[in-house]
């Protein structure tokens, strides 16, 4: 199965690190939502890959989000999927939060696909209201 997904990530303390070609970035403590797409042959197995990286079971970083998920202090709280829906840019623009400039949006004209959000519950509720399914509740 393929489509669009939203990852809800907790960053418990302010941290700075290099994010690939974006260079050094600082992330304030708080909740972030990353909007991505999974239309490759593996589909939503990309979400599983992100989980493995966040759990320290994988080291290879391909996308901007991998640098954030690869930080030992960050936690991937939940994933919301939008099966068979190409809504990446729409959701990045409509979910509650402030875009992190350029993050995850190197292949489109969006401000960013990572959002600094008010809190996890708010972004999960907004994503579900937009038609998403909390991963594992299919």
Short mmCIF file of C-alpha atoms in Angstrom, two decimals:
data_model
loop_
_atom_site.label_atom_id
_atom_site.label_comp_id
_atom_site.label_asym_id
_atom_site.label_seq_id
_atom_site.Cartn_x
_atom_site.Cartn_y
_atom_site.Cartn_z
CA UNK A 1 0.00 0.00 0.00
CA UNK A 2 1.25 3.49 -0.81
CA UNK A 3 0.21 7.09 -0.18
CA UNK A 4 1.03 10.05 2.04
CA UNK A 5 2.02 9.87 5.70
CA UNK A 6 2.51 12.16 8.68
CA UNK A 7 5.08 11.35 11.37
CA UNK A 8 4.62 12.94 14.81
CA UNK A 9 7.98 13.44 16.50
CA UNK A 10 8.90 14.56 20.01
CA UNK A 11 12.07 16.60 20.47
CA UNK A 12 12.47 16.85 24.27
CA UNK A 13 15.23 19.47 24.28
CA UNK A 14 16.68 22.04 21.89
CA UNK A 15 19.31 20.45 19.68
CA UNK A 16 21.49 21.41 16.71
CA UNK A 17 22.99 19.14 14.08
CA UNK A 18 23.78 18.97 10.36
CA UNK A 19 20.90 17.99 8.07
CA UNK A 20 22.51 16.83 4.85
CA UNK A 21 22.78 19.61 2.25
CA UNK A 22 20.66 21.93 4.44
CA UNK A 23 23.61 22.29 6.80
CA UNK A 24 23.50 22.99 10.52
CA UNK A 25 19.97 23.41 11.90
CA UNK A 26 18.63 24.07 15.38
CA UNK A 27 15.40 22.43 16.51
CA UNK A 28 13.67 23.89 19.53
CA UNK A 29 12.20 21.45 22.05
CA UNK A 30 8.65 20.49 21.15
CA UNK A 31 6.49 18.44 18.82
CA UNK A 32 7.07 18.25 15.08
CA UNK A 33 5.05 16.74 12.25
CA UNK A 34 6.73 15.55 9.07
CA UNK A 35 4.64 15.04 5.95
CA UNK A 36 6.06 12.57 3.43
CA UNK A 37 5.01 10.41 0.55
CA UNK A 38 5.52 6.72 -0.09
CA UNK A 39 4.77 5.93 -3.72
CA UNK A 40 7.84 3.81 -4.44
CA UNK A 41 7.37 0.06 -4.89
CA UNK A 42 7.81 -0.44 -1.12
CA UNK A 43 4.99 2.00 -0.30
CA UNK A 44 4.37 2.45 3.40
CA UNK A 45 7.33 0.23 4.25
CA UNK A 46 9.09 3.63 4.22
CA UNK A 47 7.27 4.39 7.49
CA UNK A 48 8.68 1.17 8.95
CA UNK A 49 12.14 2.27 7.79
CA UNK A 50 11.68 5.59 9.59
CA UNK A 51 10.64 3.70 12.75
CA UNK A 52 13.74 1.52 12.56
CA UNK A 53 15.98 4.55 12.19
CA UNK A 54 14.27 6.28 15.14
CA UNK A 55 14.76 3.13 17.24
CA UNK A 56 18.47 2.99 16.41
CA UNK A 57 18.10 -0.16 14.32
CA UNK A 58 19.27 1.54 11.11
CA UNK A 59 21.98 4.10 10.36
CA UNK A 60 21.61 5.11 6.71
CA UNK A 61 20.14 8.54 6.12
CA UNK A 62 18.48 9.24 2.76
CA UNK A 63 16.07 12.09 3.48
CA UNK A 64 16.09 15.20 5.68
CA UNK A 65 13.75 13.53 8.20
CA UNK A 66 16.30 10.75 8.73
CA UNK A 67 18.70 13.24 10.34
CA UNK A 68 16.07 14.29 12.88
CA UNK A 69 14.86 10.74 13.56
CA UNK A 70 18.47 9.60 13.95
CA UNK A 71 19.02 11.84 16.98
CA UNK A 72 19.08 9.72 20.13
CA UNK A 73 16.83 12.11 22.08
CA UNK A 74 14.02 12.30 19.50
CA UNK A 75 11.06 9.94 19.60
CA UNK A 76 8.78 8.95 16.75
CA UNK A 77 5.45 9.09 18.57
CA UNK A 78 3.01 7.98 15.87
CA UNK A 79 2.34 7.80 12.16
CA UNK A 80 -0.84 8.72 10.31
CA UNK A 81 -1.30 7.37 6.80
CA UNK A 82 -3.40 8.50 3.86
CA UNK A 83 -3.63 5.36 1.70
CA UNK A 84 -3.58 5.85 -2.07
CA UNK A 85 -3.64 9.65 -1.64
CA UNK A 86 -1.06 12.09 -3.01
CA UNK A 87 -1.55 14.88 -0.46
CA UNK A 88 1.97 15.68 0.72
CA UNK A 89 2.08 19.40 -0.19
CA UNK A 90 -1.58 19.98 0.70
CA UNK A 91 -1.14 18.52 4.20
CA UNK A 92 2.17 20.32 4.79
CA UNK A 93 0.31 23.57 4.09
CA UNK A 94 -2.87 22.79 6.04
CA UNK A 95 -1.87 20.93 9.21
CA UNK A 96 -1.38 23.09 12.32
CA UNK A 97 2.17 24.29 12.73
CA UNK A 98 4.93 26.46 11.38
CA UNK A 99 7.07 25.06 8.53
CA UNK A 100 10.76 24.52 9.18
CA UNK A 101 12.26 26.38 6.23
CA UNK A 102 13.22 24.07 3.37
CA UNK A 103 13.10 20.89 5.46
CA UNK A 104 11.80 17.98 3.39
CA UNK A 105 10.73 20.22 0.53
CA UNK A 106 13.73 20.14 -1.79
CA UNK A 107 11.64 18.70 -4.65
CA UNK A 108 8.69 21.13 -4.50
CA UNK A 109 7.87 24.77 -3.87
CA UNK A 110 6.60 24.35 -0.30
CA UNK A 111 8.08 26.30 2.62
CA UNK A 112 8.83 22.97 4.34
CA UNK A 113 7.33 19.55 5.03
CA UNK A 114 8.39 19.54 8.68
CA UNK A 115 6.11 21.56 10.94
CA UNK A 116 6.75 22.80 14.47
CA UNK A 117 3.32 21.98 15.91
CA UNK A 118 1.41 23.05 19.03
CA UNK A 119 1.38 19.49 20.41
CA UNK A 120 0.96 15.86 19.35
CA UNK A 121 -2.77 15.61 20.06
CA UNK A 122 -3.57 18.69 17.97
CA UNK A 123 -1.70 17.48 14.90
CA UNK A 124 -3.01 13.89 15.18
CA UNK A 125 -6.58 15.16 15.48
CA UNK A 126 -6.13 17.47 12.47
CA UNK A 127 -4.62 14.67 10.38
CA UNK A 128 -7.41 12.23 11.28
CA UNK A 129 -10.01 14.94 10.55
CA UNK A 130 -8.35 15.33 7.13
CA UNK A 131 -8.96 11.63 6.44
CA UNK A 132 -5.82 10.01 7.84
CA UNK A 133 -5.65 6.71 9.65
CA UNK A 134 -3.50 6.33 12.76
CA UNK A 135 -1.02 3.61 11.85
CA UNK A 136 -2.04 0.30 13.34
CA UNK A 137 -5.77 1.20 13.40
CA UNK A 138 -6.57 0.08 9.85
#
